[in-house]
Amino acid sequence: MQSKTLHGVSILTARNFAQSPSWKCIFDWEDEISDLLFLPLEELTKPRKYSRLLCDPKTFNYALPIVKRMVNGCRGNIGIVYLMAPENIRFVLKSKLKLVPIFIDTPTSSYNSLRKLGKVFPLYYVSSYETFEHLSLYHDNVRFLPFSVPETWKLNRIPEKQLDVLQIGRKNPILHKWMLKMASENGIEYVYQRIEDGVLNYWSTKDGLIGDFRDRRKFAPTFWKRS
């Protein structure tokens, strides 16, 4: 029943060219939704270099006419696409589908671009409730979609606590400095990310280098199973 209901719907993925570690979370969700709703994955074509300049927040107005033509001229099938930021719209400039974008990384600096894009798509999603509240003042076609951990990594049991603090994503330099001090003075194990020679490593204030975990299936269970 589901496959018939969602006939003509696919999930667009940038996994063949988006290499940043952050995108692995998105790829997890693409797989999750694909399995749950019986939707095929369709690989996007790597965008040309000039499109990065075209879709830069400072020059975003140049990309809007292209996006509008793309949306107005698309065929009947629907493509669901996770985009890390508004400027990633360049990934789908050549798409022939009716797009339903889901924007993940939406700092306040991206609000202007999102307000412009929101007028173009019949429906779009954001993963930040703060962003949703703001954009709802301008658009009635924006929806809130929380970005949580997929079922893929859910355990059947509650794991024993092994870490005190785990930092994921961008570091606030002030809070990071404070956490290092707290760990040193109170014996707290603080695990944080550190980029070295272009590699994103995890470091522990107790055990030093833990690893880079480029393999997704190695990364997720590691912090649950450490002794």
Short mmCIF file of C-alpha atoms in Angstrom, two decimals:
data_model
loop_
_atom_site.label_atom_id
_atom_site.label_comp_id
_atom_site.label_asym_id
_atom_site.label_seq_id
_atom_site.Cartn_x
_atom_site.Cartn_y
_atom_site.Cartn_z
CA MET A 1 0.00 0.00 0.00
CA GLN A 2 2.79 2.38 0.91
CA SER A 3 4.72 1.76 -2.29
CA LYS A 4 1.62 2.53 -4.37
CA THR A 5 0.76 5.62 -2.35
CA LEU A 6 4.28 7.01 -2.76
CA HIS A 7 4.76 6.05 -6.39
CA GLY A 8 6.98 8.57 -8.14
CA VAL A 9 8.72 9.72 -4.93
CA SER A 10 12.47 9.24 -4.48
CA ILE A 11 15.18 10.39 -2.09
CA LEU A 12 17.99 12.38 -3.64
CA THR A 13 21.42 11.79 -2.13
CA ALA A 14 24.75 13.58 -2.41
CA ARG A 15 26.71 10.67 -0.92
CA ASN A 16 28.82 10.18 -4.04
CA PHE A 17 30.48 13.59 -3.64
CA ALA A 18 29.65 15.12 -0.21
CA GLN A 19 32.59 13.92 1.89
CA SER A 20 32.34 16.01 5.07
CA PRO A 21 31.81 13.85 8.21
CA SER A 22 28.65 15.84 9.01
CA TRP A 23 26.92 14.44 5.93
CA LYS A 24 27.12 10.91 7.31
CA CYS A 25 24.24 11.76 9.66
CA ILE A 26 22.18 12.77 6.65
CA PHE A 27 23.03 9.60 4.77
CA ASP A 28 21.82 7.60 7.78
CA TRP A 29 18.45 9.32 7.58
CA GLU A 30 18.23 8.87 3.83
CA ASP A 31 18.67 5.11 4.33
CA GLU A 32 16.18 5.12 7.21
CA ILE A 33 13.42 6.84 5.24
CA SER A 34 14.17 4.80 2.14
CA ASP A 35 13.70 1.54 4.08
CA LEU A 36 10.68 2.76 6.02
CA LEU A 37 8.71 4.14 3.07
CA PHE A 38 10.09 1.88 0.32
CA LEU A 39 11.54 4.85 -1.56
CA PRO A 40 14.43 4.51 -4.01
CA LEU A 41 17.66 6.46 -3.56
CA GLU A 42 18.66 8.57 -6.53
CA GLU A 43 22.22 9.91 -6.71
CA LEU A 44 22.74 13.57 -7.44
CA THR A 45 25.34 14.78 -9.92
CA LYS A 46 28.35 16.56 -8.48
CA PRO A 47 27.79 20.30 -9.07
CA ARG A 48 30.23 22.40 -11.02
CA LYS A 49 32.62 24.68 -9.16
CA TYR A 50 30.97 27.88 -10.42
CA SER A 51 27.73 26.91 -8.69
CA ARG A 52 29.43 27.36 -5.31
CA LEU A 53 29.93 31.05 -6.08
CA LEU A 54 26.45 31.30 -7.51
CA CYS A 55 24.84 29.96 -4.34
CA ASP A 56 27.07 31.70 -1.83
CA PRO A 57 24.93 33.59 0.74
CA LYS A 58 26.46 36.89 -0.42
CA THR A 59 25.46 36.30 -4.05
CA PHE A 60 22.36 34.20 -3.48
CA ASN A 61 20.12 36.48 -5.53
CA TYR A 62 21.85 35.24 -8.67
CA ALA A 63 20.83 31.65 -7.95
CA LEU A 64 17.16 32.37 -7.21
CA PRO A 65 16.00 32.79 -10.85
CA ILE A 66 17.61 29.45 -11.69
CA VAL A 67 15.92 27.77 -8.73
CA LYS A 68 12.55 29.28 -9.70
CA ARG A 69 12.86 28.05 -13.29
CA MET A 70 13.86 24.63 -12.02
CA VAL A 71 10.83 24.39 -9.70
CA ASN A 72 8.36 25.72 -12.28
CA GLY A 73 9.66 23.46 -15.03
CA CYS A 74 10.02 20.21 -13.10
CA ARG A 75 8.14 17.05 -13.98
CA GLY A 76 5.53 15.34 -11.84
CA ASN A 77 7.78 13.06 -9.75
CA ILE A 78 8.86 14.20 -6.30
CA GLY A 79 12.37 14.23 -4.84
CA ILE A 80 12.99 14.50 -1.09
CA VAL A 81 16.41 15.97 -0.45
CA TYR A 82 18.34 16.69 2.74
CA LEU A 83 20.53 19.78 2.41
CA MET A 84 23.06 20.75 5.05
CA ALA A 85 22.63 24.47 4.34
CA PRO A 86 20.67 26.78 1.97
CA GLU A 87 23.70 27.18 -0.32
CA ASN A 88 23.61 23.41 -0.92
CA ILE A 89 20.68 24.12 -3.21
CA ARG A 90 23.38 24.09 -5.88
CA PHE A 91 23.35 20.29 -5.58
CA VAL A 92 19.90 20.15 -7.20
CA LEU A 93 20.01 22.98 -9.75
CA LYS A 94 19.81 20.45 -12.58
CA SER A 95 17.08 18.33 -11.03
CA LYS A 96 13.89 17.67 -13.00
CA LEU A 97 11.86 16.68 -9.93
CA LYS A 98 9.43 18.51 -7.69
CA LEU A 99 11.72 19.02 -4.73
CA VAL A 100 10.87 18.82 -1.04
CA PRO A 101 14.05 20.13 0.66
CA ILE A 102 14.94 19.51 4.31
CA PHE A 103 17.46 22.04 5.63
CA ILE A 104 19.61 20.89 8.55
CA ASP A 105 22.19 23.54 9.43
CA THR A 106 20.30 26.82 9.78
CA PRO A 107 22.17 29.46 11.80
CA THR A 108 20.66 32.93 11.99
CA SER A 109 23.05 34.02 9.24
CA SER A 110 21.15 31.75 6.82
CA TYR A 111 17.68 33.18 7.56
CA ASN A 112 17.81 35.64 4.70
CA SER A 113 18.58 32.91 2.17
CA LEU A 114 15.91 30.63 3.64
CA ARG A 115 13.27 33.36 3.44
CA LYS A 116 14.03 33.75 -0.26
CA LEU A 117 14.05 30.01 -0.92
CA GLY A 118 10.87 29.46 1.08
CA LYS A 119 8.87 31.43 -1.48
CA VAL A 120 9.98 29.09 -4.25
CA PHE A 121 9.14 25.63 -2.92
CA PRO A 122 5.54 24.51 -2.27
CA LEU A 123 6.79 22.78 0.89
CA TYR A 124 10.07 22.67 2.79
CA TYR A 125 11.36 21.52 6.18
CA VAL A 126 13.87 22.76 8.75
CA SER A 127 15.35 20.75 11.62
CA SER A 128 15.68 23.69 14.03
CA TYR A 129 12.54 24.70 15.93
CA GLU A 130 13.96 28.19 16.47
CA THR A 131 14.38 28.52 12.69
CA PHE A 132 10.87 27.14 12.15
CA GLU A 133 9.36 29.75 14.48
CA HIS A 134 11.18 32.53 12.68
CA LEU A 135 10.31 31.39 9.16
CA SER A 136 6.69 30.73 10.11
CA LEU A 137 6.31 34.51 10.38
CA TYR A 138 6.98 34.74 6.64
CA HIS A 139 5.88 31.41 5.16
CA ASP A 140 2.99 29.02 5.69
CA ASN A 141 4.74 26.26 3.73
CA VAL A 142 7.55 25.60 6.24
CA ARG A 143 7.43 22.55 8.52
CA PHE A 144 9.48 21.40 11.50
CA LEU A 145 11.24 18.03 11.24
CA PRO A 146 13.46 17.14 14.24
CA PHE A 147 16.83 15.65 13.42
CA SER A 148 17.31 12.77 15.83
CA VAL A 149 19.38 9.58 15.91
CA PRO A 150 18.05 7.02 13.39
CA GLU A 151 16.72 3.65 14.51
CA THR A 152 19.83 2.10 12.93
CA TRP A 153 21.87 3.05 16.00
CA LYS A 154 19.21 2.44 18.63
CA LEU A 155 20.14 -0.19 21.22
CA ASN A 156 17.68 -2.61 22.78
CA ARG A 157 19.16 -1.80 26.17
CA ILE A 158 20.20 1.39 27.90
CA PRO A 159 24.01 1.45 27.74
CA GLU A 160 26.08 1.99 30.84
CA LYS A 161 27.46 5.49 31.09
CA GLN A 162 31.12 5.56 30.07
CA LEU A 163 31.67 9.24 29.36
CA ASP A 164 30.88 12.39 31.28
CA VAL A 165 30.69 14.85 28.40
CA LEU A 166 30.76 14.17 24.65
CA GLN A 167 31.12 17.13 22.32
CA ILE A 168 29.73 16.70 18.80
CA GLY A 169 29.65 19.35 16.10
CA ARG A 170 31.08 22.86 16.32
CA LYS A 171 32.97 23.79 19.47
CA ASN A 172 32.25 26.99 21.32
CA PRO A 173 35.83 28.10 22.15
CA ILE A 174 34.87 29.52 25.55
CA LEU A 175 32.88 26.45 26.62
CA HIS A 176 35.57 24.13 25.26
CA LYS A 177 38.26 25.90 27.28
CA TRP A 178 36.04 25.72 30.36
CA MET A 179 35.38 22.00 29.86
CA LEU A 180 39.10 21.26 29.55
CA LYS A 181 39.63 23.07 32.85
CA MET A 182 36.73 21.19 34.50
CA ALA A 183 38.11 17.87 33.26
CA SER A 184 41.56 18.66 34.58
CA GLU A 185 40.38 19.82 37.99
CA ASN A 186 37.61 17.26 38.62
CA GLY A 187 38.68 14.10 36.80
CA ILE A 188 35.85 14.39 34.28
CA GLU A 189 36.26 12.54 31.00
CA TYR A 190 35.56 15.00 28.23
CA VAL A 191 35.60 13.71 24.64
CA TYR A 192 35.82 16.28 21.87
CA GLN A 193 36.55 16.67 18.17
CA ARG A 194 39.79 18.04 16.79
CA ILE A 195 40.75 18.48 13.13
CA GLU A 196 44.34 17.51 12.40
CA ASP A 197 45.77 17.49 8.87
CA GLY A 198 42.24 17.60 7.51
CA VAL A 199 41.13 14.59 9.56
CA LEU A 200 38.40 14.91 12.20
CA ASN A 201 39.66 13.02 15.27
CA TYR A 202 38.10 12.38 18.66
CA TRP A 203 40.21 13.03 21.76
CA SER A 204 39.60 12.10 25.38
CA THR A 205 40.97 14.04 28.34
CA LYS A 206 41.70 10.64 29.94
CA ASP A 207 42.73 8.37 27.07
CA GLY A 208 44.08 10.81 24.47
CA LEU A 209 43.40 10.01 20.82
CA ILE A 210 40.42 7.67 20.40
CA GLY A 211 40.23 7.58 16.59
CA ASP A 212 38.77 9.26 13.54
CA PHE A 213 35.94 6.75 12.92
CA ARG A 214 35.49 7.46 9.23
CA ASP A 215 33.65 4.16 9.06
CA ARG A 216 30.10 4.99 10.22
CA ARG A 217 29.45 1.53 11.61
CA LYS A 218 32.58 1.77 13.73
CA PHE A 219 31.86 5.31 14.93
CA ALA A 220 28.39 5.03 16.49
CA PRO A 221 28.84 2.02 18.82
CA THR A 222 32.33 3.04 19.98
CA PHE A 223 31.27 5.42 22.74
CA TRP A 224 28.70 2.91 24.05
CA LYS A 225 31.05 -0.06 24.33
CA ARG A 226 34.19 1.48 25.77
CA SER A 227 35.26 -0.09 29.05
#
